[in-house]
Coordinates of C-alpha atoms in Angstrom, one line a residue:
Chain A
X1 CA -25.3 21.4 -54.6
X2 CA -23.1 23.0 -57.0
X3 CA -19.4 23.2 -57.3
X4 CA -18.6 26.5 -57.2
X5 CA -20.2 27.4 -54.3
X6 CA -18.6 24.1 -52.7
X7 CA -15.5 25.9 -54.1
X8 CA -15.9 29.7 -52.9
X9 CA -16.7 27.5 -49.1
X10 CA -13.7 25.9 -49.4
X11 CA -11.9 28.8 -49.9
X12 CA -13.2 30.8 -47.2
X13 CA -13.2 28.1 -44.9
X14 CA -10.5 25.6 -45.9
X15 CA -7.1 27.7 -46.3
X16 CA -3.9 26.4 -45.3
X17 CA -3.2 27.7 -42.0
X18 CA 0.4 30.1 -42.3
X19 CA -0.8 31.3 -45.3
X20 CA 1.1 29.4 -47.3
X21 CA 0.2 28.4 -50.8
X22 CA -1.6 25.0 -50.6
X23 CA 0.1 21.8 -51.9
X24 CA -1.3 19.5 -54.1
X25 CA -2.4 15.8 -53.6
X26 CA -3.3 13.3 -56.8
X27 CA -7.0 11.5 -55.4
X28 CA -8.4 9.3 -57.7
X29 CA -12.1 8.3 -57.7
X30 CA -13.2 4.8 -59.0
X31 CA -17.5 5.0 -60.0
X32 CA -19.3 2.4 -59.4
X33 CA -19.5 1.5 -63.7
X34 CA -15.6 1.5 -62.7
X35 CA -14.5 4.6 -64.6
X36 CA -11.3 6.3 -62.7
X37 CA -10.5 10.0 -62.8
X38 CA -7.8 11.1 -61.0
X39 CA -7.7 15.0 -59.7
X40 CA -5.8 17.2 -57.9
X41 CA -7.2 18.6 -54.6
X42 CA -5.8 21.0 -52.3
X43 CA -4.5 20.2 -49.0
X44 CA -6.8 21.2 -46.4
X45 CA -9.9 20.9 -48.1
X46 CA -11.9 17.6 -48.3
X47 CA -12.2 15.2 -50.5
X48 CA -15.9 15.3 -51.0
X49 CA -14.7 18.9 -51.6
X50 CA -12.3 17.9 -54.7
X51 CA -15.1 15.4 -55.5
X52 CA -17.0 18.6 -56.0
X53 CA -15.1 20.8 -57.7
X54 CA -13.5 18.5 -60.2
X55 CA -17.6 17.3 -61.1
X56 CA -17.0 13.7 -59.9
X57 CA -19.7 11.6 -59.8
X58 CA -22.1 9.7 -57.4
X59 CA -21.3 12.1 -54.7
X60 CA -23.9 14.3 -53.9
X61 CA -23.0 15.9 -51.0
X62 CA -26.6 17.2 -50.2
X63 CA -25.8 18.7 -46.6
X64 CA -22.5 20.4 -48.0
X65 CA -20.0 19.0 -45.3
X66 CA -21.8 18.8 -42.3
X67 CA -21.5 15.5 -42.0
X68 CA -25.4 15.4 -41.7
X69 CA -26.6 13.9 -44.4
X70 CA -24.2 10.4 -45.9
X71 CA -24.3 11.1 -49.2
X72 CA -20.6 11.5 -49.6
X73 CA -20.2 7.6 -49.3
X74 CA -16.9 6.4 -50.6
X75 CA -15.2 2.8 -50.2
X76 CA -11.3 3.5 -49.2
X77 CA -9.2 1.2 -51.2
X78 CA -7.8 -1.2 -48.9
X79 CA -4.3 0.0 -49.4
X80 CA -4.5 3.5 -48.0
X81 CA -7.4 2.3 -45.2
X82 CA -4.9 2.9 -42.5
X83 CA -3.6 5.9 -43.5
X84 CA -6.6 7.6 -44.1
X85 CA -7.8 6.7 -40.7
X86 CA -10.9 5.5 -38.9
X87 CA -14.2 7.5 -38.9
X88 CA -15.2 9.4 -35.6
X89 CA -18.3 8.7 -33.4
X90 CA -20.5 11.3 -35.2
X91 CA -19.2 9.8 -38.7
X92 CA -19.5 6.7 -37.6
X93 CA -23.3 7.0 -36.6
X94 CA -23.6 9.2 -39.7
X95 CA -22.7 6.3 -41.9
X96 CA -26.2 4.2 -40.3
X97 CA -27.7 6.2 -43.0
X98 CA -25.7 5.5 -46.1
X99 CA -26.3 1.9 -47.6
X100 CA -24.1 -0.9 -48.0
X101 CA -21.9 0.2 -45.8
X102 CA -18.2 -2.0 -45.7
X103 CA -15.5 -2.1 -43.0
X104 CA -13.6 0.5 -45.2
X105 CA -16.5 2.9 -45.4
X106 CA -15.6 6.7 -44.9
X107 CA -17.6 9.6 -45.4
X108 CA -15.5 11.6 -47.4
X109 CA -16.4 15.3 -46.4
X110 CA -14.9 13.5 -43.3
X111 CA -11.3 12.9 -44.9
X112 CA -9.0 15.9 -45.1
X113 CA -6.9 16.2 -48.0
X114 CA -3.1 16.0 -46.0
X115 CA 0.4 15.6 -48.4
X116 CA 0.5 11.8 -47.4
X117 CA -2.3 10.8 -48.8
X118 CA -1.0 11.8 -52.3
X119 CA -2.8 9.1 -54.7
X120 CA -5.3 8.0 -52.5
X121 CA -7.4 6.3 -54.1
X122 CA -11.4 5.7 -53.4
X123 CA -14.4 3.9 -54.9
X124 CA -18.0 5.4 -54.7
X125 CA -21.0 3.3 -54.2
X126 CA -23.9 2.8 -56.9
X127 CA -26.3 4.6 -54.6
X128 CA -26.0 7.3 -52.1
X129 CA -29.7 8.9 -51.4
Chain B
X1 CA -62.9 21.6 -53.8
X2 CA -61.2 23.5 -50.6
X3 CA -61.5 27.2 -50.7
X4 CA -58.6 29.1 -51.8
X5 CA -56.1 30.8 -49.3
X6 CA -55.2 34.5 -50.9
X7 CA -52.5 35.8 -49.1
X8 CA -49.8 38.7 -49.9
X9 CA -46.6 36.0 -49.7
X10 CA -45.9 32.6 -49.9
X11 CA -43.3 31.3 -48.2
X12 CA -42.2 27.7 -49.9
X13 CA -40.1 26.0 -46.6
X14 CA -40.0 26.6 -43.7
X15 CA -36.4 26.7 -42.8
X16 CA -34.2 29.4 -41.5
X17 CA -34.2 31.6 -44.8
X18 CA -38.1 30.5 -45.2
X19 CA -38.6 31.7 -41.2
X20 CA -36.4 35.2 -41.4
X21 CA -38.5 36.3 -45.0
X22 CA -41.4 36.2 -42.5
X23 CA -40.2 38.7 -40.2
X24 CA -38.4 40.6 -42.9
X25 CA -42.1 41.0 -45.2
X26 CA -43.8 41.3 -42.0
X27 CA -41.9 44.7 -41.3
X28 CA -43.6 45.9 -44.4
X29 CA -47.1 44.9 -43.8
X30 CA -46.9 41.7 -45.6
X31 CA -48.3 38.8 -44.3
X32 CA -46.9 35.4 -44.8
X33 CA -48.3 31.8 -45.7
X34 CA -45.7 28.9 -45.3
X35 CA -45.4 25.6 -46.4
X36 CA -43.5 22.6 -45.7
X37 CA -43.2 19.2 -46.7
X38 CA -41.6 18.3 -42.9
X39 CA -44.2 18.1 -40.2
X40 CA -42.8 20.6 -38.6
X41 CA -40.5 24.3 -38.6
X42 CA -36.9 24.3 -39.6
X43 CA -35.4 22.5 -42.3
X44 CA -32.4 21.1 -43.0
X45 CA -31.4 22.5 -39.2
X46 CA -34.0 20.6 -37.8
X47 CA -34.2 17.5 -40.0
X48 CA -30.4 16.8 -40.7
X49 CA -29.0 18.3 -37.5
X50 CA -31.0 19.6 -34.4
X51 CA -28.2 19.0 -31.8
X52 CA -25.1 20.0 -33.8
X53 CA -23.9 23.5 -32.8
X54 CA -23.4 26.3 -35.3
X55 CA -21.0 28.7 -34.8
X56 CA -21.2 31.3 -37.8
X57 CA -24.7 32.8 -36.9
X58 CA -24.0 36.6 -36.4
X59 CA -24.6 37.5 -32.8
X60 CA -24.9 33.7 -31.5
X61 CA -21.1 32.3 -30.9
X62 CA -22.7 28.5 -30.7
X63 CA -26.4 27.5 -31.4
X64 CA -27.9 24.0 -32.2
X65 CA -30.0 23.4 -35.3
X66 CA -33.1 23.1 -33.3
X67 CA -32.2 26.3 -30.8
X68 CA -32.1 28.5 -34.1
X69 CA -35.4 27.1 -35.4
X70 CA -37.1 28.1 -32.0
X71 CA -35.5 31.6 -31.5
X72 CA -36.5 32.2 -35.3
X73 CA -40.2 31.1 -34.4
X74 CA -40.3 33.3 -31.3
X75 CA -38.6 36.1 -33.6
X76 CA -41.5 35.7 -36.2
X77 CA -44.5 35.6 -33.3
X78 CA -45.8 39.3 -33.9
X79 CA -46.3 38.3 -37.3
X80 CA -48.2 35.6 -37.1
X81 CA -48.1 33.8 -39.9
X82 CA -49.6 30.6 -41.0
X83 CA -47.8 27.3 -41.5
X84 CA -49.1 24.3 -43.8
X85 CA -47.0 21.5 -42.7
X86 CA -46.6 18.2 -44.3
X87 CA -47.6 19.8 -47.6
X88 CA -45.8 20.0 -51.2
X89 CA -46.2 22.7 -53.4
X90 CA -46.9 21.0 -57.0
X91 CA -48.1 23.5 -59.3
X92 CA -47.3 27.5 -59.2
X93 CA -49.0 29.3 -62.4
X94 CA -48.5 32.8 -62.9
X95 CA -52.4 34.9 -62.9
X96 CA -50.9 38.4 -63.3
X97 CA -48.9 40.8 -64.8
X98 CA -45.1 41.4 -64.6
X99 CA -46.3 45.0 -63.0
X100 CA -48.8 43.3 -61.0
X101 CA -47.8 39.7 -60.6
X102 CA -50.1 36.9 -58.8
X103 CA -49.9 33.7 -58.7
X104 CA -52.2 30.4 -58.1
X105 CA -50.4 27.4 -56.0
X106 CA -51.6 24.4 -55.3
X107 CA -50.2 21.5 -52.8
X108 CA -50.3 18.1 -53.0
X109 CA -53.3 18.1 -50.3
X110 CA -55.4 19.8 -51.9
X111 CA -55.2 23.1 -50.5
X112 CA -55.3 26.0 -52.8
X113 CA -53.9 29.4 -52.9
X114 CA -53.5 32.8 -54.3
X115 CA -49.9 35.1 -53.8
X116 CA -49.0 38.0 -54.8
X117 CA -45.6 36.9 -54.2
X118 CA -43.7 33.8 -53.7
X119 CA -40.4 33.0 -52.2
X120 CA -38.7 29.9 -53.1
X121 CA -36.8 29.1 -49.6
X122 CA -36.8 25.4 -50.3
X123 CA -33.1 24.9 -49.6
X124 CA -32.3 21.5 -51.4
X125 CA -35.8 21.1 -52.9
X126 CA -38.2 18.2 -50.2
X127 CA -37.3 15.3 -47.9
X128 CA -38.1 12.6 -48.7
X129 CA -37.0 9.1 -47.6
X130 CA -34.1 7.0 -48.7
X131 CA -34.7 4.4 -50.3
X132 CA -32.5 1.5 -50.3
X133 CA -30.8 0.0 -53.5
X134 CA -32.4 -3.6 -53.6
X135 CA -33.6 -4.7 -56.7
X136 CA -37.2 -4.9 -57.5
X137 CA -38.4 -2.8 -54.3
X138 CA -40.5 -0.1 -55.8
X139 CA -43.6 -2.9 -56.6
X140 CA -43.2 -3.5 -53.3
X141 CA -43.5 0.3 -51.9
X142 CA -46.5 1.3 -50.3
X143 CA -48.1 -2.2 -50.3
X144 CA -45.8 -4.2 -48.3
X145 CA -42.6 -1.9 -48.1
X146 CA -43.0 1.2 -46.2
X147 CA -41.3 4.5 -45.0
X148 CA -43.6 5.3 -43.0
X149 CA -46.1 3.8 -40.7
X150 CA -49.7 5.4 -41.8
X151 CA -51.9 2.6 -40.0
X152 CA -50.4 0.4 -37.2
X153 CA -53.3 -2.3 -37.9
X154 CA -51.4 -3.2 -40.9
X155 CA -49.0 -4.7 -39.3
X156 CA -50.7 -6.8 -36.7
X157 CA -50.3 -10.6 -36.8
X158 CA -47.2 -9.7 -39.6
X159 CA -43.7 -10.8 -40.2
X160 CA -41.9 -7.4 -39.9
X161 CA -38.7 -6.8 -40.7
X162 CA -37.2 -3.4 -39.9
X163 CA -34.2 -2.0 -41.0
X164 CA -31.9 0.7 -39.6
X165 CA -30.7 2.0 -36.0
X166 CA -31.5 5.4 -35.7
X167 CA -34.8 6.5 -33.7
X168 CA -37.3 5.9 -36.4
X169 CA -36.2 2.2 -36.8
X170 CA -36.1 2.0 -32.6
X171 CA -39.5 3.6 -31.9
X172 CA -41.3 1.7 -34.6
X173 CA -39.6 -1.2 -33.7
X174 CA -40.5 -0.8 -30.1
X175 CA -44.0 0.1 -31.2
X176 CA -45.1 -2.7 -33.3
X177 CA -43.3 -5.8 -31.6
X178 CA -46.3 -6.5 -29.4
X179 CA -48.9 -6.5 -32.0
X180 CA -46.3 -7.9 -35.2
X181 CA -46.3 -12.0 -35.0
X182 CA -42.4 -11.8 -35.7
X183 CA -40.1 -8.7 -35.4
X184 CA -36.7 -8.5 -36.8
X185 CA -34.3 -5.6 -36.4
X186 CA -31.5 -5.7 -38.8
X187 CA -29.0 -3.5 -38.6
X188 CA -25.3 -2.5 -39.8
X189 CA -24.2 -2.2 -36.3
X190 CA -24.3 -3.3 -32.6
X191 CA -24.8 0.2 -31.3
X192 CA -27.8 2.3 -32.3
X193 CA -28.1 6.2 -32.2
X194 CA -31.1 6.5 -30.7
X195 CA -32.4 7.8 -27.1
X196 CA -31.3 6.4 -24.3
X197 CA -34.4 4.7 -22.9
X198 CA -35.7 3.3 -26.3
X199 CA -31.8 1.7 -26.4
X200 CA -32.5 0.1 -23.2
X201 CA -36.1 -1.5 -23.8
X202 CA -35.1 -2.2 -27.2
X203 CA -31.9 -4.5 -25.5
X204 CA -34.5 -6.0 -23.3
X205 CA -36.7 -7.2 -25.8
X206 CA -33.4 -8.5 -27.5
X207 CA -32.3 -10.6 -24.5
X208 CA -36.1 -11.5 -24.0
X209 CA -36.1 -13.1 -27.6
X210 CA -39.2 -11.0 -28.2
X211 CA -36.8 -9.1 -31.3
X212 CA -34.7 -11.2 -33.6
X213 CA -31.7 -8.8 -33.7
X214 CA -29.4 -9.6 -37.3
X215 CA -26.4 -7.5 -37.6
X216 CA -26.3 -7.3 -42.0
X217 CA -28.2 -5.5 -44.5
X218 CA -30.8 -6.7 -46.6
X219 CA -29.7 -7.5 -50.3
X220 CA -32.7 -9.6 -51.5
X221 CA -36.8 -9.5 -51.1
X222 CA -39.4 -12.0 -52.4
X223 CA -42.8 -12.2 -53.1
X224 CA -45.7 -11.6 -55.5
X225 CA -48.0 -8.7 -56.9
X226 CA -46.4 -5.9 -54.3
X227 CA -46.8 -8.7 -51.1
X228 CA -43.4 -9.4 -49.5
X229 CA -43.2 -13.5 -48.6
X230 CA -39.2 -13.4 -47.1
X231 CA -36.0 -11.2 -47.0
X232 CA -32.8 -12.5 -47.7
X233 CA -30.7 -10.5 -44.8
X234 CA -26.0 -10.8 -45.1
X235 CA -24.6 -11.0 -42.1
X236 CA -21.5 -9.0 -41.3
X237 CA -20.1 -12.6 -42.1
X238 CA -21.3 -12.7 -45.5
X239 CA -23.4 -15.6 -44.8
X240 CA -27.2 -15.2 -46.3
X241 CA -30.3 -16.0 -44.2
X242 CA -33.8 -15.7 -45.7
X243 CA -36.0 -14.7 -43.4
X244 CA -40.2 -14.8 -43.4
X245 CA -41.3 -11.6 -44.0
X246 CA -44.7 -9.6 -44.9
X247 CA -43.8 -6.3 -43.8
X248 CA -40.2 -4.0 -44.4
X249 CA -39.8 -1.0 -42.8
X250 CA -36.2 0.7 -44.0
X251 CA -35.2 3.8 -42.2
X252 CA -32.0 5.3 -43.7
X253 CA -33.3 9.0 -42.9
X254 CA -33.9 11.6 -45.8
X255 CA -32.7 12.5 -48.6
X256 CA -33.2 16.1 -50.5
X257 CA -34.9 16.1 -54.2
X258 CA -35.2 19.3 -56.3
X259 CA -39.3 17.9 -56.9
X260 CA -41.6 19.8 -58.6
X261 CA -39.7 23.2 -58.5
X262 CA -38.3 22.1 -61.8
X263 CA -41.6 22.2 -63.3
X264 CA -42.5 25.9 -62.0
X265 CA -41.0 27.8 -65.5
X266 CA -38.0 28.9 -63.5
X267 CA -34.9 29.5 -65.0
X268 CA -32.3 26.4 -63.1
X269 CA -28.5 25.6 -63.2
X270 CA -27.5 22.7 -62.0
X271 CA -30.7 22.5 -60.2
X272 CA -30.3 26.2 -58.4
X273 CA -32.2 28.6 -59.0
X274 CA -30.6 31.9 -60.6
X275 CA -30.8 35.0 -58.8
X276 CA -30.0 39.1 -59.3
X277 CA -28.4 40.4 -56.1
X278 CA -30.4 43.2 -55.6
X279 CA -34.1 42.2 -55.2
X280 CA -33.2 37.9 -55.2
X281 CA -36.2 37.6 -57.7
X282 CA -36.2 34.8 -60.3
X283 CA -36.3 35.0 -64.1
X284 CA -40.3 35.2 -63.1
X285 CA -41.2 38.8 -61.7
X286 CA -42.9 38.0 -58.0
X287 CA -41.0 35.0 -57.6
X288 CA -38.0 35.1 -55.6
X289 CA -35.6 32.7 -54.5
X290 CA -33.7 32.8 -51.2
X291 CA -31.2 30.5 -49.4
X292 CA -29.8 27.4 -50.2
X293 CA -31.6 27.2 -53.4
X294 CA -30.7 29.9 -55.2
X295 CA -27.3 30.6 -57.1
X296 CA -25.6 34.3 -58.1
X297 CA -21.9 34.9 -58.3
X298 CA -20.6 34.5 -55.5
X299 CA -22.9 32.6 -53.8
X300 CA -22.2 31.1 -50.5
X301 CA -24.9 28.2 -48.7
X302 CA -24.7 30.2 -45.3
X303 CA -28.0 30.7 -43.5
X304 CA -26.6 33.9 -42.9
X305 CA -26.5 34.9 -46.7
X306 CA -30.2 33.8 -46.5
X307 CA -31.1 36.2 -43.9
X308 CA -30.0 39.0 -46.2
X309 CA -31.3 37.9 -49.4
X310 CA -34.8 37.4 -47.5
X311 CA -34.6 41.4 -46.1
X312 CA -33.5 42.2 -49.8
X313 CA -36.3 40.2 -51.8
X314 CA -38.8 41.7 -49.0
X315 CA -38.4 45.2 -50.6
X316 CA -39.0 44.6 -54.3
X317 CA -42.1 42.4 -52.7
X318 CA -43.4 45.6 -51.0
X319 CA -43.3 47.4 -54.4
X320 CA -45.5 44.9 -55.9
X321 CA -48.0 44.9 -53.1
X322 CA -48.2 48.2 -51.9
X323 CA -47.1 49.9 -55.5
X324 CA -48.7 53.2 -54.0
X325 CA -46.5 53.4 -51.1
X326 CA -44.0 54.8 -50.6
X327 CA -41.1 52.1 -48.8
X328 CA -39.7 54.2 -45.6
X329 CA -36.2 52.7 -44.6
X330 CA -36.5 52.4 -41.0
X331 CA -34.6 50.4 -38.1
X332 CA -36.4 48.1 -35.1
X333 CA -34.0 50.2 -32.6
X334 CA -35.5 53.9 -33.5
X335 CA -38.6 53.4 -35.2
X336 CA -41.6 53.4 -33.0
X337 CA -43.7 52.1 -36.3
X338 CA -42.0 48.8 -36.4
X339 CA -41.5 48.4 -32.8
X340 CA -45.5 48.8 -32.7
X341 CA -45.4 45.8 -35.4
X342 CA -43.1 44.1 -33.2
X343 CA -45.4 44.4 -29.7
X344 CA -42.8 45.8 -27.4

């Protein structure tokens, strides 16, 4: 997978509805060594999306968002778990193939970047595939 | 030694870019070989998600995974081509000329062959299973750890512990519990994706103790020299049980790796594999890449885009296999050539 065709996807499939320019949201990704990077991603896209684009790593992403695959695996810091929500059936059986799965798993082409969730802030595990 | 396969094209994967390039070459007299590490047609669509509908498929408002494989194999039928399933492609070594390319491939079976062509339509690069991150495993692979089941006899009179809850982890459990002397099923989860009637029997074998059913993951295994002795399994209440154990079967489904494509002399970036937009050829004249795997500007991972980039490559291929002929544009709607080809 490579970011900018993750990117030109996005963009084609991912655009604020209206029209309007899309705002911005600060997510910040914790690796598994610990490191944080915090990036901007777009409202409307995903977060394995801004994973992505902004070259984050331990996300993979093999199937490209079709929740198909697990390898977008991210822990949800326990702060923002009920605001980013619970994972749906599909994600949900989706995640019987990631490992070390935790009550605040989420697949995270699964999580839509929304204005509330401005500095979210998730952890990736050490292995995804 | 196995006698060598020559063949005009070589297909590498058969998913839906791999498929269409058939039907595309075989418009222009060109007929196909195709390989596959899956046991079977389809890719990604078939592998990763056979029921999930796909709506952006020109001409087909919804279609599953597996209904686009099987209209693509009944698409390609006049063609006939041949599919080697269950097979890698290891080595690819240019023969010819850049005028008059040809190239010798070899699998990791065995089998042998000689292209003219070669399209790359490997998508992500082969399947192959996850495997889980607990220290140590590797030794253990193949001897006492398994993906796979090759021989059933290996596990009779075993302690096996399986791990997962989809249907691989269900049949295989439901397959080896009568002839396994112990059978755990350890799992994340108290629900299990898995067919309906392999749910049931499997919750019958539960309730008639003849399954030890652990909800955890397992963190820890032990033994010597590549034979497991226990498993240490954590509950979902982070209490530890070790558990006998000469047999693990973990089934976390599949995951994509690039393989031996990056040994093949191709030109990659960030393991895709750069394309021109006219003929979809690689830096190597007669090798062409198509679909998920390759990468232009622009590029977008639809299995549309690898329809066309599959009709394009298929006319520079005719040029290097028929470079006396002249290439006649024609459509399946007027042309009574083609529509011979096709059989109707």
């Amino acid at each position: 997978m490579v970011k900018t065709s993750l990117y030109d996807q996005a963009n084609r499939y991912g655009a604020e509805p209206g029209g309007g320019a899309p705002t911005k949201a600060k997510i910040t990704f914790v690796d598994s060594h610990g490191q944080a990077r915090t990036v901007e991603g777009e409202t409307g896209s995903t977060v394995m999306e801004t994973a992505r684009r902004n070259d984050i790593p331990e996300i993979p992403a093999e199937c490209g968002g079709a929740c198909a695959c697990a390898t977008c695996h991210v822990y949800v810091d326990e702060a923002w778990v009920e605001k980013v929500g619970k994972p749906s059936q599909m994600e949900e059986d989706m995640l019987d193939f990631a490992f070390d799965v935790k009550p605040n798993s989420r697949l995270s082409c699964q999580i839509t970047v929304r204005p509330e969730l401005d500095g979210l802030v998730v952890t990736t595990p050490s292995q995804q595939g | 030694m196995s006698e060598t396969i020559e063949t005009d094209a070589l297909i590498v994967g058969a998913g839906p870019a791999g498929l269409f390039a058939v039907f595309e070459l075989g418009l222009l007299d060109i007929r196909a070989h195709v390989i596959d590490i899956l046991p079977r047609a389809g890719g990604q669509c078939s592998e990763l998600y056979p029921e999930k509908p796909i709506y952006d498929i020109p001409g087909h408002p919804l279609v599953t995974g597996q209904g686009l494989t099987d209209n693509l194999l009944e698409q390609i039928k006049p063609f006939n081509p041949t599919f080697h399933f269950n097979e890698m492609v290891e080595t690819l070594t240019p023969t010819g000329t850049p005028e008059q390319p040809s190239f010798e491939v070899t699998t990791d079976a065995g089998t042998k062959f000689k292209a003219k062509v070669v399209f790359v339509a490997a998508g992500g690069g082969s399947f192959q299973p996850k495997k889980p991150p607990i220290a140590g495993i590797e030794a253990y692979e193949n001897k006492s750890v398994f993906y796979a089941v090759r021989r059933m006899e290996d596990f009779r009179d075993r302690d096996v512990v399986i791990v997962g809850g989809g249907d691989s982890a269900l049949d295989w459990t439901l397959n080896l519990q009568p002839i396994a002397k112990s059978l755990t099923l350890v799992h994340r989860r108290d629900q299990f994706r898995a067919a309906p009637h392999s749910v049931n029997a499997l919750q019958e074998l539960i309730a008639a103790k003849k399954v030890d059913f652990r909800l955890g993951q397992v963190t820890a295994i032990e033994g010597a020299d590549g034979e497991l002795s226990s498993v240490t399994i954590r509950g979902n209440d982070n209490v530890d049980t070790v558990v006998s154990a000469h047999r693990m079967m973990p089934f976390f489904g599949l995951t994509m790796k690039l393989g031996p494509v990056a040994d093949w002399g191709l030109n990659l970036n960030e393991n895709l594999v750069p394309v021109d937009t006219e003929k979809f050829e690689t830096n190597h004249p007669g090798i062409f890449a198509i679909g998920d795997i390759n990468t232009y500007p622009g590029k977008l991972k639809l299995i549309l885009c690898g329809f066309h980039e599959g009709a394009l490559a298929a006319q520079k291929a005719h040029r290097y296999i028929f470079p006396d002929k002249k290439l006649l544009f024609q459509y399946t709607t007027s042309s009574t050539n083609l529509q011979k080809k096709l059989g109707v």
